[in-house]
Coordinates of C-alpha atoms and ligand atoms in Angstrom, one line a residue:
M1 CA 0.0 0.0 0.0
Y2 CA 1.1 3.5 -0.7
G3 CA 0.6 6.6 1.4
D4 CA -2.9 6.5 3.1
G5 CA -3.5 3.1 1.5
T6 CA -5.9 4.4 -1.0
Y7 CA -3.8 4.3 -4.1
D8 CA -2.1 1.1 -4.9
I9 CA 1.2 0.9 -6.7
H10 CA 0.6 -0.3 -10.2
P11 CA 1.6 -2.8 -11.4
R12 CA 2.2 -4.8 -8.3
R13 CA 4.7 -7.7 -8.4
P14 CA 3.9 -10.9 -6.5
E15 CA 5.8 -11.7 -3.3
P16 CA 6.8 -14.5 -3.5
P17 CA 5.9 -15.1 -7.2
H18 CA 3.4 -17.6 -8.4
Q19 CA 3.2 -19.6 -5.1
P20 CA -0.3 -21.0 -4.5
E21 CA -1.5 -20.8 -1.0
T22 CA -4.2 -23.1 0.3
G23 CA -6.3 -21.8 3.2
E24 CA -9.2 -23.7 4.8
M25 CA -11.8 -22.5 2.3
E26 CA -10.0 -21.3 -0.8
T27 CA -6.9 -21.4 -2.8
T28 CA -5.0 -18.2 -3.7
L29 CA -3.0 -17.9 -6.8
R30 CA -0.6 -15.0 -7.3
G31 CA 0.4 -13.3 -10.5
V32 CA 1.2 -9.7 -11.4
G33 CA -1.7 -7.3 -10.9
V34 CA -1.8 -4.9 -13.9
S35 CA -5.3 -3.3 -13.9
H36 CA -7.0 -2.2 -10.7
G37 CA -10.3 -3.4 -9.2
V38 CA -12.0 -6.7 -8.2
A39 CA -13.8 -9.1 -10.6
I40 CA -15.8 -12.0 -9.3
G41 CA -17.3 -14.5 -11.7
E42 CA -17.0 -17.8 -13.4
V43 CA -14.0 -18.7 -15.4
R44 CA -14.2 -19.1 -19.2
H45 CA -11.1 -20.1 -21.2
M46 CA -10.0 -18.6 -24.4
G47 CA -9.7 -21.6 -26.7
T48 CA -6.1 -22.2 -27.7
A49 CA -4.7 -23.6 -31.0
V50 CA -6.0 -27.1 -31.7
L51 CA -3.4 -29.8 -31.5
E52 CA -2.7 -32.1 -34.5
P53 CA -5.1 -35.1 -34.2
P54 CA -3.2 -38.5 -34.2
A55 CA -2.9 -40.2 -37.6
K56 CA -4.6 -43.5 -36.7
Q57 CA -6.2 -45.9 -39.1
I58 CA -9.9 -46.8 -38.8
P59 CA -11.6 -50.0 -40.1
A60 CA -13.4 -49.5 -43.5
D61 CA -16.8 -50.1 -42.0
E62 CA -16.4 -47.1 -39.7
A63 CA -16.0 -44.7 -42.7
P64 CA -19.6 -43.8 -43.2
R65 CA -20.1 -42.9 -39.6
E66 CA -16.9 -40.8 -39.6
Q67 CA -18.0 -39.1 -42.8
G68 CA -21.3 -38.3 -41.1
R69 CA -19.5 -36.8 -38.1
A70 CA -17.3 -34.7 -40.4
R71 CA -20.3 -33.3 -42.3
Q72 CA -22.2 -32.6 -39.1
A73 CA -19.2 -30.7 -37.6
V74 CA -18.7 -28.7 -40.7
E75 CA -22.4 -27.7 -40.8
A76 CA -22.4 -26.8 -37.1
V77 CA -19.3 -24.6 -37.4
A78 CA -20.7 -22.8 -40.5
A79 CA -24.0 -22.2 -38.7
D80 CA -22.1 -20.8 -35.7
L81 CA -19.9 -18.5 -37.8
I82 CA -23.0 -17.1 -39.5
A83 CA -24.8 -16.6 -36.2
R84 CA -21.7 -14.8 -34.8
G85 CA -21.6 -12.7 -37.9
N86 CA -25.2 -11.6 -37.5
L87 CA -24.5 -10.6 -34.0
A88 CA -21.3 -8.7 -34.8
G89 CA -22.6 -6.9 -38.0
G90 CA -20.3 -4.6 -40.1
E91 CA -17.0 -5.8 -41.5
A92 CA -16.7 -8.6 -39.0
Q93 CA -19.9 -10.1 -40.5
H94 CA -18.4 -10.3 -43.9
V95 CA -15.3 -12.0 -42.6
L96 CA -17.3 -14.5 -40.6
E97 CA -19.6 -15.3 -43.6
A98 CA -16.6 -15.8 -45.8
Q99 CA -15.3 -18.2 -43.3
A100 CA -18.6 -20.1 -43.2
M101 CA -18.3 -20.5 -47.0
M102 CA -14.8 -21.8 -46.7
A103 CA -16.0 -24.4 -44.2
Q104 CA -18.7 -25.6 -46.6
D105 CA -16.5 -25.6 -49.7
P106 CA -17.7 -28.7 -51.7
E107 CA -14.2 -29.6 -53.0
L108 CA -12.7 -29.5 -49.5
M109 CA -15.6 -31.7 -48.2
A110 CA -15.0 -34.2 -51.0
D111 CA -11.3 -34.3 -50.1
V112 CA -12.3 -34.9 -46.4
E113 CA -14.6 -37.8 -47.4
R114 CA -12.0 -39.4 -49.7
R115 CA -9.4 -39.3 -46.9
I116 CA -11.9 -41.0 -44.5
T117 CA -12.6 -43.7 -47.1
V118 CA -8.9 -44.6 -47.1
G119 CA -8.8 -44.9 -43.3
S120 CA -8.5 -41.5 -41.7
T121 CA -10.5 -40.4 -38.7
A122 CA -12.9 -37.5 -39.3
E123 CA -10.6 -35.1 -37.4
R124 CA -7.4 -36.2 -39.1
A125 CA -9.1 -36.1 -42.5
V126 CA -10.2 -32.5 -41.9
Y127 CA -6.8 -31.5 -40.6
D128 CA -5.0 -33.0 -43.6
A129 CA -7.5 -31.7 -46.2
F130 CA -7.2 -28.2 -44.9
A131 CA -3.4 -28.4 -44.8
A132 CA -3.4 -29.3 -48.5
Y133 CA -5.8 -26.4 -49.3
R134 CA -3.8 -24.1 -47.1
A135 CA -0.6 -24.8 -49.1
L136 CA -2.4 -24.0 -52.3
L137 CA -3.7 -20.7 -50.9
A138 CA -0.3 -19.7 -49.3
N139 CA 1.4 -19.9 -52.7
A140 CA -1.4 -18.3 -54.7
G141 CA -0.4 -14.6 -54.5
E142 CA -1.0 -11.9 -51.9
Y143 CA -4.8 -11.8 -51.9
L144 CA -5.3 -15.5 -51.3
A145 CA -2.3 -15.8 -48.9
G146 CA -4.1 -13.3 -46.7
R147 CA -6.9 -15.8 -46.2
V148 CA -4.7 -18.4 -44.7
A149 CA -5.3 -17.3 -41.1
D150 CA -9.0 -17.4 -41.7
L151 CA -8.8 -20.9 -43.1
D152 CA -6.7 -22.0 -40.2
D153 CA -9.3 -20.7 -37.8
V154 CA -12.1 -22.6 -39.7
R155 CA -10.0 -25.8 -39.5
N156 CA -9.3 -25.4 -35.8
R157 CA -13.0 -24.9 -35.1
I158 CA -14.1 -28.0 -37.0
V159 CA -11.3 -30.1 -35.4
A160 CA -12.1 -28.8 -31.9
R161 CA -15.8 -29.7 -32.4
L162 CA -14.8 -33.2 -33.6
L163 CA -12.5 -33.7 -30.6
G164 CA -15.0 -32.2 -28.2
V165 CA -12.5 -29.6 -26.9
P166 CA -13.2 -25.8 -26.4
M167 CA -13.4 -23.8 -29.6
P168 CA -10.4 -21.6 -30.3
G169 CA -10.9 -17.9 -29.7
V170 CA -13.2 -15.9 -27.6
P171 CA -15.5 -18.0 -25.4
D172 CA -19.2 -18.5 -26.4
S173 CA -21.1 -17.2 -23.5
D174 CA -24.2 -15.0 -22.9
E175 CA -23.3 -14.5 -19.2
P176 CA -20.5 -12.3 -17.9
Y177 CA -17.3 -14.2 -17.2
V178 CA -13.6 -13.9 -16.1
L179 CA -11.5 -14.6 -19.2
I180 CA -8.6 -16.9 -18.8
A181 CA -6.0 -17.0 -21.6
R182 CA -2.5 -17.9 -22.3
D183 CA -2.1 -14.3 -23.6
L184 CA -4.2 -12.0 -25.7
A185 CA -3.2 -10.5 -29.0
P186 CA -5.1 -7.5 -30.5
A187 CA -6.6 -9.8 -33.2
D188 CA -8.0 -12.2 -30.5
T189 CA -9.9 -9.5 -28.9
A190 CA -11.6 -7.9 -31.9
L191 CA -14.7 -10.0 -31.3
L192 CA -14.6 -9.7 -27.5
D193 CA -17.8 -8.3 -26.1
P194 CA -16.7 -5.9 -23.4
T195 CA -20.0 -6.0 -21.6
L196 CA -19.4 -9.7 -20.9
V197 CA -15.8 -9.6 -19.7
L198 CA -15.5 -9.0 -15.9
G199 CA -11.7 -9.3 -15.8
F200 CA -8.7 -11.1 -17.3
V201 CA -6.2 -13.6 -16.0
T202 CA -3.4 -14.7 -18.3
E203 CA -0.6 -17.2 -17.9
E204 CA 1.9 -15.2 -20.0
G205 CA 2.4 -11.5 -20.6
G206 CA 3.9 -8.8 -18.4
P207 CA 2.7 -5.3 -17.4
T208 CA 3.1 -4.0 -21.0
S209 CA 1.5 -7.0 -22.8
H210 CA -1.6 -6.4 -24.9
S211 CA -3.7 -8.2 -22.3
A212 CA -2.7 -5.6 -19.7
I213 CA -3.3 -2.7 -22.1
L214 CA -6.6 -4.0 -23.2
A215 CA -7.7 -4.7 -19.6
R216 CA -6.9 -1.1 -18.7
A217 CA -8.6 0.2 -21.8
L218 CA -11.8 -1.7 -20.8
G219 CA -11.4 -0.7 -17.2
V220 CA -11.5 -4.3 -16.0
P221 CA -9.3 -5.9 -13.4
A222 CA -6.5 -8.0 -14.7
V223 CA -3.7 -10.3 -13.4
V224 CA -1.0 -11.5 -15.8
A225 CA 2.0 -13.9 -15.6
L226 CA 0.1 -16.5 -13.6
P227 CA 1.2 -19.9 -14.9
G228 CA -1.4 -22.0 -13.1
A229 CA -4.3 -20.1 -14.6
G230 CA -4.8 -22.5 -17.6
E231 CA -5.6 -25.3 -15.1
L232 CA -8.6 -23.6 -13.6
A233 CA -11.7 -25.7 -14.5
E234 CA -14.2 -24.0 -16.8
G235 CA -17.0 -22.5 -14.7
T236 CA -14.9 -22.3 -11.4
V237 CA -15.8 -19.1 -9.5
V238 CA -12.8 -16.8 -9.0
A239 CA -12.2 -13.4 -7.4
V240 CA -9.5 -11.4 -9.3
D241 CA -7.8 -8.6 -7.4
G242 CA -6.1 -6.6 -10.1
S243 CA -4.3 -4.4 -7.6
T244 CA -2.5 -7.1 -5.6
G245 CA -2.3 -9.8 -8.3
D246 CA -4.2 -12.3 -6.2
V247 CA -6.7 -14.7 -7.7
F248 CA -8.9 -16.4 -5.1
V249 CA -10.4 -19.7 -6.3
D250 CA -13.9 -20.5 -4.9
P251 CA -13.8 -17.5 -2.6
S252 CA -15.9 -17.6 0.5
A253 CA -18.8 -15.2 1.0
E254 CA -16.7 -13.2 3.5
K255 CA -13.8 -12.9 1.1
R256 CA -16.1 -11.7 -1.7
A257 CA -17.7 -9.1 0.6
E258 CA -14.3 -8.0 1.9
L259 CA -12.9 -7.5 -1.6
T260 CA -15.9 -5.7 -2.9
R261 CA -15.9 -3.3 0.1
A262 CA -12.2 -2.5 -0.5
A263 CA -12.8 -1.9 -4.2
E264 CA -15.8 0.4 -3.5
A265 CA -13.9 2.4 -0.9
R266 CA -11.0 2.9 -3.4
K267 CA -13.4 4.0 -6.1
A268 CA -15.2 6.5 -3.8
A269 CA -11.8 8.0 -2.8
L270 CA -10.8 8.4 -6.4
A271 CA -14.1 10.0 -7.5
A272 CA -13.2 12.9 -5.3
S273 CA -10.2 13.8 -7.6
S274 CA -10.9 15.9 -10.6
G275 CA -9.5 18.7 -12.8
P276 CA -6.3 19.0 -14.9
G277 CA -3.2 17.0 -13.9
A278 CA -0.7 18.9 -11.7
T279 CA 1.6 18.5 -8.8
S280 CA 0.5 20.0 -5.4
D281 CA 2.5 23.2 -6.2
G282 CA 0.8 23.7 -9.5
H283 CA 3.3 22.3 -12.0
K284 CA 1.0 21.2 -14.8
V285 CA 1.3 17.7 -16.2
P286 CA -1.6 17.1 -18.7
L287 CA -3.2 13.7 -18.2
L288 CA -4.2 12.2 -21.5
A289 CA -5.9 9.0 -22.6
N290 CA -4.7 6.1 -24.7
V291 CA -7.5 5.1 -27.0
G292 CA -8.0 2.5 -29.8
G293 CA -10.8 4.3 -31.5
P294 CA -14.1 6.1 -31.0
A295 CA -15.5 3.4 -28.7
D296 CA -12.9 4.3 -26.0
V297 CA -13.7 8.0 -26.1
P298 CA -16.6 8.1 -23.6
A299 CA -14.5 6.5 -20.8
A300 CA -11.7 9.0 -21.5
V301 CA -14.0 11.9 -21.3
E302 CA -15.6 10.6 -18.2
A303 CA -12.2 10.1 -16.5
G304 CA -11.5 13.8 -17.2
A305 CA -8.7 13.2 -19.8
E306 CA -7.4 16.5 -21.1
G307 CA -7.1 15.0 -24.6
V308 CA -5.7 11.9 -26.2
G309 CA -2.0 11.1 -25.9
L310 CA -2.0 8.0 -28.0
F311 CA -4.6 7.0 -30.5
R312 CA -3.5 3.5 -31.6
T313 CA -4.9 3.5 -35.1
E314 CA -4.0 -0.1 -35.8
F315 CA -7.3 -1.2 -34.3
L316 CA -9.1 0.3 -37.3
F317 CA -7.1 -2.1 -39.5
L318 CA -8.1 -5.3 -37.8
D319 CA -11.5 -5.7 -39.5
D320 CA -10.1 -6.6 -42.9
S321 CA -7.1 -9.0 -43.4
E322 CA -6.6 -8.0 -47.0
K323 CA -6.5 -4.2 -47.2
A324 CA -6.3 -0.9 -45.3
P325 CA -9.6 0.7 -44.3
S326 CA -10.8 3.2 -47.0
E327 CA -10.0 6.9 -46.6
E328 CA -13.7 7.7 -45.9
K329 CA -13.8 5.1 -43.1
Q330 CA -10.7 6.5 -41.6
V331 CA -11.9 10.1 -41.8
E332 CA -15.1 9.1 -40.0
A333 CA -13.2 7.3 -37.2
Y334 CA -10.6 10.1 -36.7
R335 CA -13.2 12.8 -36.7
K336 CA -15.2 11.1 -34.0
V337 CA -12.1 11.1 -31.7
L338 CA -11.1 14.6 -32.7
E339 CA -14.5 16.0 -32.0
A340 CA -14.6 14.7 -28.5
F341 CA -11.8 17.0 -27.4
P342 CA -12.6 20.5 -28.6
E343 CA -9.7 22.8 -27.8
G344 CA -7.9 19.7 -26.4
R345 CA -4.9 17.9 -27.7
V346 CA -5.2 14.6 -29.7
V347 CA -2.0 12.7 -30.6
V348 CA -2.6 10.2 -33.4
R349 CA -0.1 7.5 -34.0
V350 CA 0.0 6.3 -37.5
L351 CA -0.3 2.6 -38.1
D352 CA 2.0 0.4 -36.0
A353 CA 1.8 -3.0 -37.7
G354 CA 4.2 -5.9 -37.5
A355 CA 5.8 -8.0 -34.7
D356 CA 3.1 -8.6 -32.1
K357 CA 0.6 -6.8 -34.3
P358 CA 1.0 -8.4 -37.7
L359 CA -1.3 -7.5 -40.6
A360 CA -1.4 -10.2 -43.3
F361 CA -1.3 -7.7 -46.2
L362 CA 1.6 -5.7 -44.9
T363 CA 3.7 -7.8 -42.6
P364 CA 6.3 -10.2 -44.1
A365 CA 5.3 -13.7 -43.2
D366 CA 8.9 -15.1 -43.1
E367 CA 10.8 -12.9 -40.8
P368 CA 13.1 -14.9 -38.5
N369 CA 12.6 -12.3 -35.7
P370 CA 9.6 -10.1 -36.3
A371 CA 10.2 -7.8 -33.3
L372 CA 13.5 -6.8 -35.0
G373 CA 12.1 -6.8 -38.5
V374 CA 9.8 -4.6 -40.6
R375 CA 7.4 -3.1 -38.1
G376 CA 6.0 0.3 -37.2
L377 CA 7.3 3.1 -39.3
R378 CA 9.4 0.7 -41.3
T379 CA 6.3 -1.0 -42.6
L380 CA 4.8 2.4 -43.6
L381 CA 8.0 3.4 -45.4
D382 CA 7.8 0.2 -47.4
H383 CA 4.1 0.9 -48.1
P384 CA 3.9 4.6 -48.6
E385 CA 0.4 4.4 -50.1
V386 CA -0.9 3.2 -46.7
L387 CA 0.8 6.1 -44.9
R388 CA -0.4 8.6 -47.5
T389 CA -4.0 7.5 -47.1
Q390 CA -3.8 7.8 -43.3
L391 CA -2.3 11.3 -43.4
T392 CA -4.7 12.5 -46.0
A393 CA -7.6 11.1 -44.0
L394 CA -6.3 12.9 -40.9
A395 CA -5.9 16.2 -42.8
K396 CA -9.6 15.9 -43.9
A397 CA -10.8 14.8 -40.5
V398 CA -9.3 17.8 -38.7
E399 CA -10.7 20.4 -41.1
G400 CA -12.7 23.1 -39.3
L401 CA -12.1 21.6 -35.8
P402 CA -10.5 23.6 -33.0
V403 CA -8.6 20.6 -31.7
Y404 CA -4.8 20.6 -31.5
L405 CA -3.8 17.6 -33.7
E406 CA -0.5 16.0 -33.3
V407 CA 0.6 13.0 -35.4
M408 CA 3.5 10.7 -34.5
A409 CA 5.3 7.7 -35.9
P410 CA 6.0 4.5 -34.0
M411 CA 9.4 2.9 -33.9
V412 CA 11.5 5.8 -35.1
A413 CA 15.2 4.6 -34.9
D414 CA 17.1 7.7 -36.0
R415 CA 17.0 11.1 -37.7
T416 CA 16.6 9.6 -41.2
D417 CA 13.4 7.9 -40.0
A418 CA 12.1 11.1 -38.4
K419 CA 12.8 13.1 -41.6
A420 CA 11.0 10.5 -43.8
F421 CA 8.0 10.7 -41.6
A422 CA 8.0 14.5 -41.4
D423 CA 8.4 14.7 -45.2
A424 CA 5.4 12.4 -45.6
C425 CA 3.3 14.6 -43.3
R426 CA 4.2 17.8 -45.1
A427 CA 3.5 16.1 -48.5
A428 CA 0.0 15.2 -47.4
G429 CA -0.6 18.9 -46.5
L430 CA -1.3 18.0 -42.8
Q431 CA -1.8 20.9 -40.5
A432 CA -0.5 19.4 -37.3
K433 CA 2.6 18.9 -35.1
F434 CA 4.7 16.0 -36.2
G435 CA 6.4 13.8 -33.6
A436 CA 8.4 10.7 -33.0
M437 CA 7.9 7.9 -30.6
V438 CA 10.9 6.9 -28.6
E439 CA 10.7 3.1 -28.4
I440 CA 14.1 2.1 -29.5
P441 CA 17.2 2.9 -27.3
S442 CA 18.9 4.6 -30.3
A443 CA 16.1 7.2 -30.4
A444 CA 16.6 8.0 -26.7
L445 CA 20.3 8.3 -27.0
R446 CA 20.1 10.6 -30.1
A447 CA 16.9 12.4 -29.2
R448 CA 18.4 15.8 -29.9
S449 CA 19.2 14.8 -33.5
I450 CA 15.7 13.4 -34.0
L451 CA 14.2 16.6 -32.6
Q452 CA 15.9 18.5 -35.5
E453 CA 13.2 16.9 -37.7
V454 CA 10.1 16.7 -35.5
E455 CA 8.3 18.9 -32.9
F456 CA 7.7 16.5 -30.1
L457 CA 8.7 13.1 -28.5
S458 CA 6.5 10.5 -27.0
L459 CA 8.1 7.7 -25.0
G460 CA 6.6 4.3 -25.7
T461 CA 8.0 2.7 -22.6
N462 CA 6.5 -0.7 -23.4
D463 CA 8.7 -1.2 -26.5
L464 CA 11.5 0.8 -25.1
A465 CA 11.7 -1.7 -22.2
Q466 CA 11.5 -4.6 -24.6
Y467 CA 14.4 -3.4 -26.7
T468 CA 16.5 -2.1 -23.8
F469 CA 16.4 -5.4 -22.0
A470 CA 16.1 -7.7 -25.0
A471 CA 13.0 -9.1 -23.2
D472 CA 10.0 -9.9 -25.3
R473 CA 7.0 -8.1 -23.9
Q474 CA 4.7 -11.1 -24.6
V475 CA 6.7 -13.5 -22.5
G476 CA 5.8 -13.9 -18.9
A477 CA 9.1 -15.5 -18.0
V478 CA 11.0 -12.3 -18.6
S479 CA 8.4 -9.9 -17.1
R480 CA 11.0 -9.0 -14.4
L481 CA 12.9 -7.2 -17.2
Q482 CA 9.8 -5.6 -18.6
D483 CA 9.4 -3.6 -15.3
P484 CA 9.3 0.1 -16.2
W485 CA 11.0 0.9 -12.9
Q486 CA 14.3 -0.5 -14.2
P487 CA 16.9 2.2 -13.6
A488 CA 18.3 1.8 -17.2
L489 CA 14.8 2.6 -18.6
L490 CA 14.6 5.6 -16.3
D491 CA 18.0 6.8 -17.6
L492 CA 16.6 6.6 -21.2
V493 CA 13.5 8.5 -20.2
A494 CA 15.7 11.2 -18.6
A495 CA 17.9 11.5 -21.7
S496 CA 14.9 12.0 -23.9
A497 CA 13.3 14.6 -21.6
E498 CA 16.5 16.5 -21.2
A499 CA 17.0 16.6 -25.0
A500 CA 13.4 17.9 -25.5
K501 CA 13.9 20.6 -22.8
A502 CA 17.2 21.7 -24.5
E503 CA 15.4 22.0 -27.8
G504 CA 12.4 23.7 -26.2
K505 CA 10.1 20.9 -27.2
S506 CA 7.7 18.5 -25.4
C507 CA 8.3 14.9 -24.4
G508 CA 5.4 12.9 -23.1
V509 CA 5.1 9.3 -22.0
C510 CA 2.3 7.1 -23.5
G511 CA 3.6 3.6 -22.5
E512 CA 2.1 1.8 -19.6
A513 CA 4.7 3.3 -17.2
A514 CA 2.5 6.4 -17.1
A515 CA -0.4 4.4 -15.6
D516 CA 1.5 3.6 -12.4
P517 CA 0.7 6.5 -10.0
L518 CA 4.0 6.4 -8.2
L519 CA 6.0 6.0 -11.3
A520 CA 4.0 8.9 -12.9
C521 CA 5.5 11.1 -10.1
V522 CA 9.0 9.9 -10.9
L523 CA 8.5 10.5 -14.7
T524 CA 7.3 14.0 -13.8
G525 CA 10.5 14.4 -11.8
L526 CA 12.5 13.2 -14.8
G527 CA 11.1 16.1 -16.8
V528 CA 8.4 14.5 -19.0
T529 CA 5.7 17.0 -20.0
S530 CA 2.6 14.9 -20.2
L531 CA 1.3 11.4 -19.2
S532 CA -1.0 9.3 -21.4
M533 CA -2.7 6.1 -20.2
G534 CA -5.8 3.9 -20.3
A535 CA -8.7 6.0 -19.1
A536 CA -9.3 3.9 -16.0
S537 CA -5.8 4.8 -14.6
I538 CA -6.3 8.6 -14.9
P539 CA -8.0 9.2 -11.5
Y540 CA -5.3 7.2 -9.7
V541 CA -2.5 9.2 -11.3
R542 CA -4.2 12.5 -10.9
A543 CA -4.8 11.9 -7.2
T544 CA -1.3 10.8 -6.5
L545 CA 0.4 13.6 -8.5
A546 CA -1.7 16.2 -6.6
K547 CA -0.2 15.1 -3.3
H548 CA 3.4 15.9 -4.2
T549 CA 5.5 18.9 -5.2
L550 CA 7.6 19.0 -8.3
A551 CA 10.7 19.1 -6.1
Q552 CA 9.6 15.9 -4.3
C553 CA 9.0 14.3 -7.7
E554 CA 12.5 15.3 -8.8
R555 CA 14.1 13.9 -5.6
A556 CA 12.1 10.7 -6.0
A557 CA 13.4 10.5 -9.6
A558 CA 17.0 11.0 -8.6
A559 CA 16.6 8.4 -5.8
A560 CA 15.2 5.8 -8.2
R561 CA 17.9 6.4 -10.7
A562 CA 20.6 6.0 -8.1
T563 CA 19.5 2.3 -7.5
D564 CA 20.5 -0.9 -9.3
S565 CA 17.1 -2.7 -9.7
A566 CA 13.5 -2.0 -10.4
E567 CA 12.5 -3.2 -6.9
E568 CA 15.0 -0.8 -5.2
A569 CA 14.0 2.0 -7.5
R570 CA 10.4 1.6 -6.4
V571 CA 11.2 1.5 -2.7
A572 CA 13.6 4.5 -3.0
A573 CA 10.9 6.6 -4.8
Q574 CA 8.2 5.6 -2.4
A575 CA 10.4 6.5 0.6
V576 CA 11.0 10.0 -0.8
L577 CA 7.4 10.6 -1.8
S578 CA 5.9 9.4 1.6
G579 CA 8.4 11.7 3.4
E580 CA 10.3 8.9 5.1
Ligands
PEP601 C1 4.8 1.5 -26.3 O1 5.5 0.7 -26.9 O2 5.0 1.9 -25.2 C2 3.5 2.0 -26.9 C3 2.8 2.9 -26.3 O3 3.1 1.4 -28.1 P1 2.4 -0.1 -28.1 O4 2.1 -0.5 -26.7 O5 1.1 0.1 -28.9 O6 3.4 -0.9 -28.8
MG602 MG1 5.1 0.4 -29.0

């Protein structure tokens, strides 16, 4: 607990990690709490990839029965895809209907039946027939190659049905549930109904993984890096405490009441905080929201965000696996976000595709190490037409609006990158400030040189940690190194902020580091000029910042940087800020 116990440090690391504790009534599992609040509900698992069915031979007289099973499974999966499409509507409906048609393809079915006639089980025949079709598609040019992921999904669904295991992807449920997954990628969550997800628990992932980001965007509690989570039986009741990282299995009535009371008390205390972000002595630190599109705007406005510090535009690109959204569709989405903050500031990040956010029509499929390959701005420089459409759409969307538009590029490595981006913005006639994200250590080290080309910096501490520590942000086993309190990361933040100050320009933070209230004070002390985070974290950060002077924040920053580990840095900053 921090200060008066109201504002938890965020994210909280388990102590000791991952050790189950068994009390008389319930078992407690511990992971890393990454999104505040308490969720109590039944567990539903995100279906994982379907395993390869064994290649066993069946007697000839079983073939007709197996063929019947295969036909039934195909029909049921097609009907399910159509029903989900009707529910989802829009682009998602087209994708799901196209998948239903793939499932019912007569040639594919004929191949499945032929394979069963020569001794395959239904599931193995489906698996092999789809593999043959997949190879054809993958080699048939860009358009058809883009369908491979959809085809794999259809195959997995049919095989899962035949094996009687959970369907891959988002659970089918009409009742609210706690989602358990190995980890979540943005594409997994496109069909997630936010009204049904009470909270998340993932086996993998760290504080900066997409699961954590999504949970904060939805404002639901989340615990990540909890290896035992996959073993919780479907339907088990759990209570997830996203502040402490505890997951109580079959919690007693008293435990539920205790957790709910604590969460409500915390909410009430936070509701009392309002207004622009500032330290207690009036040093302004605008608090901005991270959004994925217009749907996230109401929560940002409600939380009192002073604008948007990171509009992750890649979410607009997830609906269609073959092409970028049209200029008109982009104008519409951008305008909705821009209109929500009249006179405010909205920082739009151009498409950040590749690595953990691959797009079939843009991302090379054969990179040996995608995180070090063509991603972010590199993708856009290889596909200038996609960047041009985005910038033109932004120029049209902002016409006549009083908002301060800022546009930034992800994964800028050096001055050459920054210049290429600024040139593209100018060529599109965009009336906005152009900026660079600092996500690669080279950009932090040479921030002054980058600032010769652009007007602001925004620190993407999630990727900056990943690349500084050579620690994949999706891998739970290295989450220790993903900790944004690592002094080396703080040094890079300081270098960027100092460079921006020397150039008379701004330097914000839009990575998940900004969502940790205590760290937000440290970042302020390091000289960052704005903090952007999931809307749900804004009240926590505002309330904590308002209790400390700028000088205290500076002392806390210096104390944190003088240590040798994330844990020591956190303790040192906390000691300064609580006046110990
Ligand atoms: C970051 O890397 O810190 C960032 C904000 O970008 P994303 O999380 O979308 O990669
Ligand atoms: Mg990033």
